[in-house]
Tab-separated table of C-alpha atoms in Angstrom:
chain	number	residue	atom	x	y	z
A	9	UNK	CA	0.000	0.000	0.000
A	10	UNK	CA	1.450	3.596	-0.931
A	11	UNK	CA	0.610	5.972	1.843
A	12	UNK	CA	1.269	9.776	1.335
A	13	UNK	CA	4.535	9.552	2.910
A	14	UNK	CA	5.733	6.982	0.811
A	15	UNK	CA	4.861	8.969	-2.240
A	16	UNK	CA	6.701	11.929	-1.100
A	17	UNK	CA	9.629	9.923	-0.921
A	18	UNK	CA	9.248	8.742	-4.233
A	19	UNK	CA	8.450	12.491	-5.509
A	20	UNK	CA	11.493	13.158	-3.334
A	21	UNK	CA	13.373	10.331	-4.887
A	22	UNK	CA	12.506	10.965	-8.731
A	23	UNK	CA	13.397	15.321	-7.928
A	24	UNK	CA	17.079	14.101	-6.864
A	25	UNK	CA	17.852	11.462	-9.676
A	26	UNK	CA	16.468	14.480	-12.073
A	27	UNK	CA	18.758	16.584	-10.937
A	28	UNK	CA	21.335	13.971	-10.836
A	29	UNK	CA	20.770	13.477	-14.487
A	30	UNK	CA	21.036	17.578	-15.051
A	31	UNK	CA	23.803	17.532	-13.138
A	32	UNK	CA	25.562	14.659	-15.128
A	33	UNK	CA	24.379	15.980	-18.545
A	34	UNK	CA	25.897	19.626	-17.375
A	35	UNK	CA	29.147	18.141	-16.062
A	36	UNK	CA	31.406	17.279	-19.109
A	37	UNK	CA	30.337	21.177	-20.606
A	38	UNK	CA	31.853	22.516	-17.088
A	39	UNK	CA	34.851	20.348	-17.380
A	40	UNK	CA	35.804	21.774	-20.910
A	41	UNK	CA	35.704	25.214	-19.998
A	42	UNK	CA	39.159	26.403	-19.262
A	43	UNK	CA	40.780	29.659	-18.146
A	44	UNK	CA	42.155	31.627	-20.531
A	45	UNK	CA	44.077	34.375	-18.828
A	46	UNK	CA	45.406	37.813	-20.788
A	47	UNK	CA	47.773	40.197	-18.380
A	48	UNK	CA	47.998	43.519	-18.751
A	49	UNK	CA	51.005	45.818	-17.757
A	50	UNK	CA	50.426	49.963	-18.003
A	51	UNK	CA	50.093	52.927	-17.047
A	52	UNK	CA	46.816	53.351	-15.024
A	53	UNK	CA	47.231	56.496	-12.746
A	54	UNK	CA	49.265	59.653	-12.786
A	55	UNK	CA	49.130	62.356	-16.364
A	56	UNK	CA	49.139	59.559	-18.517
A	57	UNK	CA	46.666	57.437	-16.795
A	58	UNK	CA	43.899	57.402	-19.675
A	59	UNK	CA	46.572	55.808	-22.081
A	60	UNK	CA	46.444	52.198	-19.789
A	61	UNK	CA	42.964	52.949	-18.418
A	62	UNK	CA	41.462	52.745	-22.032
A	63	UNK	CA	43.700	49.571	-22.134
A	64	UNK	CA	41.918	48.340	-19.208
A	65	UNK	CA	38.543	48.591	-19.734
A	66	UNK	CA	38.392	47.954	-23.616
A	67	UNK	CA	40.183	44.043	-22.446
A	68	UNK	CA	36.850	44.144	-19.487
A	69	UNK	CA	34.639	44.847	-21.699
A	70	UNK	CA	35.308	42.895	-24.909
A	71	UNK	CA	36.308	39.666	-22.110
A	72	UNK	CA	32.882	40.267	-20.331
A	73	UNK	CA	31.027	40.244	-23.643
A	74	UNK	CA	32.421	37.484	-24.759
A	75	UNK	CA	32.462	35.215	-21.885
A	76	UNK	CA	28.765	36.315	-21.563
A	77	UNK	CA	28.503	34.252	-24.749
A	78	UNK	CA	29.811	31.059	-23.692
A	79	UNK	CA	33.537	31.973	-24.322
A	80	UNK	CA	35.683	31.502	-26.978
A	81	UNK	CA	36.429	28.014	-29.088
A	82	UNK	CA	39.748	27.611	-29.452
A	83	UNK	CA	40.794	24.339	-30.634
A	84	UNK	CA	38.640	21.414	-29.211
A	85	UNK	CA	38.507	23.674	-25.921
A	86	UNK	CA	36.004	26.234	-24.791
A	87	UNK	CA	38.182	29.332	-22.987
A	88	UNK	CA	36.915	31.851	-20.243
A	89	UNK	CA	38.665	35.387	-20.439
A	90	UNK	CA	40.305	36.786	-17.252
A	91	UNK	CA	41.655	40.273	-17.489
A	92	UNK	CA	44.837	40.122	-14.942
A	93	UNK	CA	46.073	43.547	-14.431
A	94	UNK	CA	49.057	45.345	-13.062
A	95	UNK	CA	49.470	49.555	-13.137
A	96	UNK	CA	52.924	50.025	-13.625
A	97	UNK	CA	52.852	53.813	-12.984
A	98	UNK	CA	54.946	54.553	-15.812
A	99	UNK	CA	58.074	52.845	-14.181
A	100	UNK	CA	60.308	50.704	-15.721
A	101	UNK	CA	60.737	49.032	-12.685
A	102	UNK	CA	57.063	48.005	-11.593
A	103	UNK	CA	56.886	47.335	-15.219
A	104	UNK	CA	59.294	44.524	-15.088
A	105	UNK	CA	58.226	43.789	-11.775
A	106	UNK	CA	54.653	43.279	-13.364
A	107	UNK	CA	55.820	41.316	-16.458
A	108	UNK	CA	57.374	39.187	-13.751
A	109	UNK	CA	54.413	38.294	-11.763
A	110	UNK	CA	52.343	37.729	-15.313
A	111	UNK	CA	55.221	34.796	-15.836
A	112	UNK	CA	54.316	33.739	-12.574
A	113	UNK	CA	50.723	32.984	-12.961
A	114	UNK	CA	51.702	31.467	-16.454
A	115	UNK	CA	50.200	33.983	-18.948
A	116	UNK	CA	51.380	33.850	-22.254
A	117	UNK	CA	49.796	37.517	-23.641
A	118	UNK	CA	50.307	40.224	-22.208
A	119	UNK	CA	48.897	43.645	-23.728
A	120	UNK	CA	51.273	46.600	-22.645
A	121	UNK	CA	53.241	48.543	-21.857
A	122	UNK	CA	51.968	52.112	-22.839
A	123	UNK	CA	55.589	54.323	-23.159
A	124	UNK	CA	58.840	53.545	-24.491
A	125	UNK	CA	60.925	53.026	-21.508
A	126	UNK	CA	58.499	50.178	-19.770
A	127	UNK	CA	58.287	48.811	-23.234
A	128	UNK	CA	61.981	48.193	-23.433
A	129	UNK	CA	62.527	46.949	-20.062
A	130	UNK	CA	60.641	44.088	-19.987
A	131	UNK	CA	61.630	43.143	-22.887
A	132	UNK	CA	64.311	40.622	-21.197
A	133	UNK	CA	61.383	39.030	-19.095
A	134	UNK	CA	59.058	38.446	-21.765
A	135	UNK	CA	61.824	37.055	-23.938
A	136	UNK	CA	63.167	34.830	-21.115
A	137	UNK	CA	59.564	33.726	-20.271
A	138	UNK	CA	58.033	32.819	-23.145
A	139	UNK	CA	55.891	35.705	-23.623
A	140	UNK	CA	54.485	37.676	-26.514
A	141	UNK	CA	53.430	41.403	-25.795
A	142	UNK	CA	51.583	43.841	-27.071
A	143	UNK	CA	53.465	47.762	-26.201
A	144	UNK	CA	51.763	50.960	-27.380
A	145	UNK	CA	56.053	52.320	-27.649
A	146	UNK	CA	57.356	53.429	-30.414
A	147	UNK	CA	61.116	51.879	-30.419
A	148	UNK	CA	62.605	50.294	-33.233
A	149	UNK	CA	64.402	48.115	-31.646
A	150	UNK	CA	61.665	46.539	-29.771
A	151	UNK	CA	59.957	45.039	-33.210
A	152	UNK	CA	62.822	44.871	-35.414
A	153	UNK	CA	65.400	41.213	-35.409
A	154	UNK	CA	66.265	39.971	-33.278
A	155	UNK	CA	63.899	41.108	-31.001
A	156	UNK	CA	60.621	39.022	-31.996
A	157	UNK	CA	58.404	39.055	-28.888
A	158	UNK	CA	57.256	42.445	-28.965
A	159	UNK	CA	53.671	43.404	-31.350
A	160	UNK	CA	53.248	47.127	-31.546
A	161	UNK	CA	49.438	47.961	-30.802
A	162	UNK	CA	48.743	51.005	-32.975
A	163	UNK	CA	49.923	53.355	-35.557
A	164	UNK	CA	53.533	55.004	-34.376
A	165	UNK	CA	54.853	58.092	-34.700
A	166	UNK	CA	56.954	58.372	-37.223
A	167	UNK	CA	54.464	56.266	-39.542
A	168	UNK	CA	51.310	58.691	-38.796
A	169	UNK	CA	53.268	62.146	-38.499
A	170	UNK	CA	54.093	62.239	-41.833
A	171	UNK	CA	50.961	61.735	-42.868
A	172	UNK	CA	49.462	64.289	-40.658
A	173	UNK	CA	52.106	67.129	-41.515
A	174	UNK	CA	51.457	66.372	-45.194
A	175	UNK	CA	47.847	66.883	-44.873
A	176	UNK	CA	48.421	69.893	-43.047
A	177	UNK	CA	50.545	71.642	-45.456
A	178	UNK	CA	48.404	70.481	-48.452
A	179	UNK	CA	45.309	71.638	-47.126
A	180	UNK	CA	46.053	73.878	-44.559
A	181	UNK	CA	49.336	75.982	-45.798
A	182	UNK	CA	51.769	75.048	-43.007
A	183	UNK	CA	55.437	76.098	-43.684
A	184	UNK	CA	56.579	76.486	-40.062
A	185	UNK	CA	56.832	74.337	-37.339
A	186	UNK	CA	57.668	73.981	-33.975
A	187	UNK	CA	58.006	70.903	-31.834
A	188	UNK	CA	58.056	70.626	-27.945
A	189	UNK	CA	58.330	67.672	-25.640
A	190	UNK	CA	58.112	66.520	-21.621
A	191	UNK	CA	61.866	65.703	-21.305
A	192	UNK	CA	61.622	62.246	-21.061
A	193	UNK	CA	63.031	59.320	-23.815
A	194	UNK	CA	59.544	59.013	-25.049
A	195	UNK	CA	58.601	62.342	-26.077
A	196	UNK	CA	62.017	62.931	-26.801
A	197	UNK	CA	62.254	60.311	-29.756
A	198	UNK	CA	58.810	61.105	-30.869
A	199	UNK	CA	60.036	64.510	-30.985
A	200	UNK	CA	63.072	63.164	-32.658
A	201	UNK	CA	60.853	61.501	-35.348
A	202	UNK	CA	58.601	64.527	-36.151
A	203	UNK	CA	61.548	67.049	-36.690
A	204	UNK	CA	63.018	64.214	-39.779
A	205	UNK	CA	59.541	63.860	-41.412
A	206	UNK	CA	58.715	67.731	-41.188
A	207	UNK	CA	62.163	68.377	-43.067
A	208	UNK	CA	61.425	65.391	-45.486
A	209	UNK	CA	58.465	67.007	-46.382
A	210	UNK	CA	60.277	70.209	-46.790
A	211	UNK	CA	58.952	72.125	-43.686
A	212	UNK	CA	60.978	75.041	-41.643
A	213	UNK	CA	61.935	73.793	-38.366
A	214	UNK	CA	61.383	76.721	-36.210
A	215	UNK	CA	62.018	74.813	-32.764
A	216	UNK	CA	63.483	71.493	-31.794
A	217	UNK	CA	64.967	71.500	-28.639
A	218	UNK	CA	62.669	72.892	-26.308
A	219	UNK	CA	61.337	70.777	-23.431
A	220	UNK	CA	59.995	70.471	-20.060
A	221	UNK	CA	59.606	68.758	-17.143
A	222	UNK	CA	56.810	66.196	-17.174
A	223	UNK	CA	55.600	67.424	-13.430
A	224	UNK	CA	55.129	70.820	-14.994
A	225	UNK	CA	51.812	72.756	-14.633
A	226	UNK	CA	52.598	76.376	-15.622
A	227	UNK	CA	53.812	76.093	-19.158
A	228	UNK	CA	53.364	79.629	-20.026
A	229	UNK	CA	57.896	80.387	-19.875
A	230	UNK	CA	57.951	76.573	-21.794
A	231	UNK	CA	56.040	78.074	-24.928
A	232	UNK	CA	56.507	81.810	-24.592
A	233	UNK	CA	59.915	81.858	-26.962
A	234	UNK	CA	58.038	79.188	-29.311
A	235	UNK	CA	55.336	81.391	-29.774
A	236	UNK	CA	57.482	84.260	-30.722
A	237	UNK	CA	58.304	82.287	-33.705
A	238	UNK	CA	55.081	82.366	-35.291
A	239	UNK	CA	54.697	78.839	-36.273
A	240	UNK	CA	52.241	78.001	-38.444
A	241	UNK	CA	52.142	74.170	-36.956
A	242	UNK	CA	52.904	73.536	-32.955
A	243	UNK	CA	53.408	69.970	-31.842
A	244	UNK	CA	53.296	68.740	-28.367
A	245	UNK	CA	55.511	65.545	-29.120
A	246	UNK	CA	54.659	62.408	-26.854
A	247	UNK	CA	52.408	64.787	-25.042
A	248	UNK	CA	50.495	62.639	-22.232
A	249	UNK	CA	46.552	63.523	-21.625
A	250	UNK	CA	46.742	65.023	-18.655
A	251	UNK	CA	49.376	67.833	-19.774
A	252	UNK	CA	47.909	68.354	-23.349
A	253	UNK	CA	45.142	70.597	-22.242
A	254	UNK	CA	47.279	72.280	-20.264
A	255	UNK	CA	49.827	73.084	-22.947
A	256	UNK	CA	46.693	74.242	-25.160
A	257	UNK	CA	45.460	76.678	-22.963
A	258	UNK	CA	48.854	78.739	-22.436
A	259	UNK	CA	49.533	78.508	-26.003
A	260	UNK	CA	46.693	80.307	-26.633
A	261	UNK	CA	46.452	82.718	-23.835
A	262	UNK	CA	49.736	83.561	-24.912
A	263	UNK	CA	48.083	84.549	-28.526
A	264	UNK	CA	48.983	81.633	-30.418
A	265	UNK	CA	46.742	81.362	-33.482
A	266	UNK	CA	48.218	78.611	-35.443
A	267	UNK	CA	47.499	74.752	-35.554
A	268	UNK	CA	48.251	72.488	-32.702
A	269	UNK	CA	48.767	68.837	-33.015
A	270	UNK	CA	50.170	65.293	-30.961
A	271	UNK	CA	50.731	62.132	-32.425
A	272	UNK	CA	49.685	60.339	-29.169
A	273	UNK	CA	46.180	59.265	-28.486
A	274	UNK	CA	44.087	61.801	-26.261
A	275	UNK	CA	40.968	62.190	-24.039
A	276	UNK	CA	38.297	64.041	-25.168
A	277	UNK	CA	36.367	64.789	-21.685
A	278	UNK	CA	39.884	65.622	-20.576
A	279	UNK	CA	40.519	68.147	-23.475
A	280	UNK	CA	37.432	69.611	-22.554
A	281	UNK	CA	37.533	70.258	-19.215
A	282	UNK	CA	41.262	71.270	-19.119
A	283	UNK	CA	40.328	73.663	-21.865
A	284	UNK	CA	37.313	73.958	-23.040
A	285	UNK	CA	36.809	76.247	-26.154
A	286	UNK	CA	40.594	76.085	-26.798
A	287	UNK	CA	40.968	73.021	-27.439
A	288	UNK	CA	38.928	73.028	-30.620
A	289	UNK	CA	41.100	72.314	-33.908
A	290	UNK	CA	43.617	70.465	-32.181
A	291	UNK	CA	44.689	67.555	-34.139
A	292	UNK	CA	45.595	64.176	-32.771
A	293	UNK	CA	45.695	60.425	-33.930
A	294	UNK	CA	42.257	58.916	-33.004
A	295	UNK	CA	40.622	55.817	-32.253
A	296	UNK	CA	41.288	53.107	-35.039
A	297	UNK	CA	37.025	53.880	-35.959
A	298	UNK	CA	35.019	56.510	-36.983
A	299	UNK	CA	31.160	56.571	-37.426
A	300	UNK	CA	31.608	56.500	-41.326
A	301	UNK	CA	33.101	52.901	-41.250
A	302	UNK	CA	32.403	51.113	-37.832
A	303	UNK	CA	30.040	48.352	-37.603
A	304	UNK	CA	26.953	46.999	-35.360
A	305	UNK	CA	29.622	45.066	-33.564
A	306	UNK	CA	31.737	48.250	-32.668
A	307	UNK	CA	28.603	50.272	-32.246
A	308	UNK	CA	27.565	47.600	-29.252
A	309	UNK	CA	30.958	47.662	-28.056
A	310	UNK	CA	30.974	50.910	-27.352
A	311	UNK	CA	27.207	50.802	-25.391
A	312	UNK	CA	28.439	48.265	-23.516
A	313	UNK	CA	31.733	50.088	-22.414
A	314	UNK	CA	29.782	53.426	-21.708
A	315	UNK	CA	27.684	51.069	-19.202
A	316	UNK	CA	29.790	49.744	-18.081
A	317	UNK	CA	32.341	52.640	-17.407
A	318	UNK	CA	29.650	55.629	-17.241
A	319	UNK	CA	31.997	57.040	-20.156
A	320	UNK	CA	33.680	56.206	-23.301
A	321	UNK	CA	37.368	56.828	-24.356
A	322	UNK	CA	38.059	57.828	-28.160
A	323	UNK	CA	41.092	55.927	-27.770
A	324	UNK	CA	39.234	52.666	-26.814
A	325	UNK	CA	38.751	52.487	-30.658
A	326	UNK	CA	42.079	51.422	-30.842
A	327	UNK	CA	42.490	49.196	-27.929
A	328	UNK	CA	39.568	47.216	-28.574
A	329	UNK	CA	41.742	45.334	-30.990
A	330	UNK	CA	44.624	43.698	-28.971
A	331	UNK	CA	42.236	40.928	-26.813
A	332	UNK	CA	41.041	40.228	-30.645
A	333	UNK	CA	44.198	40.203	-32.614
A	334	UNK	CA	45.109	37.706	-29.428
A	335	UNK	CA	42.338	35.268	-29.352
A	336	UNK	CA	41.930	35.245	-33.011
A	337	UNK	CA	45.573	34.326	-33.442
A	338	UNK	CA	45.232	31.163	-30.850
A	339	UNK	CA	41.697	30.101	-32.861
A	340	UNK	CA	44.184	29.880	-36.343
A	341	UNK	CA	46.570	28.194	-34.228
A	342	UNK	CA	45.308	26.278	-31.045
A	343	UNK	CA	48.861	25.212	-30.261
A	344	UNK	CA	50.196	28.452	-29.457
A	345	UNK	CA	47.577	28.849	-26.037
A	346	UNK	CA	50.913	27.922	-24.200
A	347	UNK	CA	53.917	28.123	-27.331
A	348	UNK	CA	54.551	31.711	-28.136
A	349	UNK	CA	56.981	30.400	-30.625
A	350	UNK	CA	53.897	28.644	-32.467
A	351	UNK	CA	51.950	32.226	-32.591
A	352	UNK	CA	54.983	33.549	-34.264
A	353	UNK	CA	54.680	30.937	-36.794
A	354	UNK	CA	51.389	31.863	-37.173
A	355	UNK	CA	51.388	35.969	-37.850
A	356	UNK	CA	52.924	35.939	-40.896
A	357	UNK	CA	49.842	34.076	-42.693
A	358	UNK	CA	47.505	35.197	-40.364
A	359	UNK	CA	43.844	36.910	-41.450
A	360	UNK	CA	40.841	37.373	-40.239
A	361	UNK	CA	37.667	39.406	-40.379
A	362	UNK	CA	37.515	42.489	-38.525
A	363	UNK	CA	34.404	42.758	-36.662
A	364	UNK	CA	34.909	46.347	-35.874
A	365	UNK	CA	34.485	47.857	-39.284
A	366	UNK	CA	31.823	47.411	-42.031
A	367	UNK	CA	34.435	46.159	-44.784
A	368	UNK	CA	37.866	46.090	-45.553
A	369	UNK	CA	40.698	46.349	-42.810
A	370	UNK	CA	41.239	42.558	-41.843
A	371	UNK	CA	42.694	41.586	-38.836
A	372	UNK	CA	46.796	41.265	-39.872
A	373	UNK	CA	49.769	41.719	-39.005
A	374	UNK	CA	52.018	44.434	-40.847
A	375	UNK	CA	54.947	46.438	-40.379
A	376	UNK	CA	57.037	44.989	-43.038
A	377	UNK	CA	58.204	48.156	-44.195
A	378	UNK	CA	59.183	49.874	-40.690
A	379	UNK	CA	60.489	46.662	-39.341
A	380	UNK	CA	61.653	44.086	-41.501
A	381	UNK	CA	58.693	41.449	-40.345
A	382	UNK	CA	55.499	41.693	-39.021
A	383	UNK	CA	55.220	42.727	-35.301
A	384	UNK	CA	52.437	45.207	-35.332
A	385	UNK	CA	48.687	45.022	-35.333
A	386	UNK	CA	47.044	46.685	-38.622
A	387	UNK	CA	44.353	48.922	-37.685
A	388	UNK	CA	42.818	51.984	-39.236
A	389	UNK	CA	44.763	54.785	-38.771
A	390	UNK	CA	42.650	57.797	-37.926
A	391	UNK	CA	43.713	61.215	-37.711
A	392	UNK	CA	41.105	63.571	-35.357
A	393	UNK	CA	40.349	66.941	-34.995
A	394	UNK	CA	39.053	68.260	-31.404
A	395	UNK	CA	35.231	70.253	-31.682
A	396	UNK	CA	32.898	71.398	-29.194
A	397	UNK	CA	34.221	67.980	-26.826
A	398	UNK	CA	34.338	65.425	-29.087
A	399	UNK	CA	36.736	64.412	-32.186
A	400	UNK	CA	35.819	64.368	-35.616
A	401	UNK	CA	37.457	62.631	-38.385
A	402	UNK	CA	40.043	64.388	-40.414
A	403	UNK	CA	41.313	61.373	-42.730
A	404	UNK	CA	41.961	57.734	-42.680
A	405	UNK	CA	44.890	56.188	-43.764
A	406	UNK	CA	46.624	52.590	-43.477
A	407	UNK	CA	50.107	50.879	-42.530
A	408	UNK	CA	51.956	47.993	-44.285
């Protein structure tokens, strides 16, 4: 005879071998999701804190998204994304120290360094390690034999400025220019590069050597002597975001009337609040997108950043692309998730679509012509030009 306790056992019963059953058919899709972890090492606080920040969030965001979608395939393996960070506050020495502790915890990819000097000294740790990384330094030496572990992350210097300074004097009439620069080995080079494509192109070279002290608030005795000069073009070499508004506003409260331009990345809420009105028609490199040529996908990325964030960084249109250049690499090539030496094997062939763009622009590696082999990402180069707080496109050009 079944009484009603005896059924509830067997209700009882029947629930728990269901959910045995769940649990069993749920298991094996658990146990094939790995860990896929991507380190960054930057600059995340201080005057250039929006160059690592952008860094930062655009690897959260794009991660989030897609682990929200099950993760990434990658061979016969399914991968979660984990973001591991490390602010190296624009010192060499926390920078190695962070490259260090990404060896530690095994990662492979690393996106970062942001400036030349943190770029170049970890280059012995990621080399020694086993680790590809992805600078946004302008060096040479980092991506050129027989250095081979080192993939520049956007458009440098001395391939956008002459671009820019061409442009300028086609369409704008510059003959004069004058360059200025924190005195640090970052600017400086930058600075370097600028003053040998503005006399390729046949500019005058009103000012080369002036400089300042990256600390430096009051830049009015900096650019008084420059503006004297009368240049028709001023560029704040290397110029970090924090200082760039700054150096706008005394140029022109000191009557400067001509064009001002950076080939560094900037922040367009921090242009605008350091100064305002001033800023407009400065010229900068952009994000790798504009609204003519992005896509649904790049559109939702940026939603879901601003939601994320409360805010969106220009810039971010450029650093979207490393965690994808990354885990689009390891899909052509499973076996480099743990052999960096396979993912070299692997660049030199490598394509894929861009999902950040409505056509053209594949994902690939270039810089054949400024290096000798391909360690850079190839993304849209964008040049900007600051309006009422927010950036709009000037031209787009392309590296090979």
């Amino acid at each position: 005879m079944i009484t009603k306790r005896t059924s509830l056992k067997i209700v009882a019963l029947g629930a728990v071998s269901a959910a045995a059953l769940a649990m069993g058919g749920l298991a094996p899709a658990f146990a094939q999701t790995k860990e896929l972890k991507i380190g960054f090492v930057g600059v995340t606080s201080g005057p250039a804190a929006a160059w690592g920040t952008s860094n930062v969030r655009s690897m959260q965001t794009r991660a989030d998204w897609l682990n929200e979608q099950g993760g990434v395939k990658i061979g016969n393996d399914t991968y979660k994304i984990t973001v591991v960070t490390f602010d190296d506050q624009k010192d060499p020495r926390r920078a190695i120290a962070g490259m260090e502790k990404m060896a530690q915890e095994g990662i492979r990819y690393v996106v970062g360094p942001n400036v030349d000097d943190g770029a170049a000294a970890v280059r012995p740790v990621a080399e020694s390690k086993g680790i590809i990384y992805f600078p946004y330094a302008f060096p040479k030496s980092l991506y050129e034999k027989p250095a081979s572990n080192a993939v520049l992350g956007m458009v440098a210097n001395y391939q956008s400025a002459p671009e820019i300074y061409k442009f300028l004097k086609e369409k704008k009439g510059v003959k004069k220019i004058a360059f200025v620069a924190a005195n640090e080995s970052d600017p400086l080079s930058q600075r370097d590069g600028g003053v040998a494509a503005a006399k390729a192109l046949g500019l005058e070279v009103v000012a080369a050597n002036d400089s300042y002290q990256n600390d430096t608030r009051d830049f009015t005795p900096v650019l008084t002597p420059i503006v004297r000069l009368k240049p028709d073009l001023l560029v704040l070499s290397g110029v970090a975001p924090g200082n760039a508004p700054l150096l706008i506003r005394a140029a022109r409260e000191l009557g400067y009337q001509g064009l001002i331009s950076a080939e560094t990345a900037q922040d367009a809420t921090v242009l605008q609040e350091g100064a305002g009105a001033l800023a407009n028609g400065f010229i900068s490199v952009g994000g790798a997108s504009t609204p003519e040529i992005r896509s649904k996908t790049m559109d939702e990325f940026i939603q879901r950043y601003t939601k994320k964030f409360g805010e969106y960084n220009d810039e971010s249109n450029t650093k979207v692309y490393a965690l994808d250049y990354i885990i689009e690499t390891l899909k052509a090539n499973p076996a480099a998730i743990d052999n960096v030496e396979e993912y070299k094997k692997t660049m030199d062939t490598f394509t894929a679509p861009n999902p950040y763009v409505k056509e053209g622009h594949p994902l690939k590696y270039v810089g054949t012509t400024s290096f000798g082999q391909k360690r850079q990402v190839s993304v849209p180069m964008v040049v900007t030009e600051f309006k009422d707080g927010k950036f709009e496109t000037l031209f787009v050009g392309s590296v090979d």
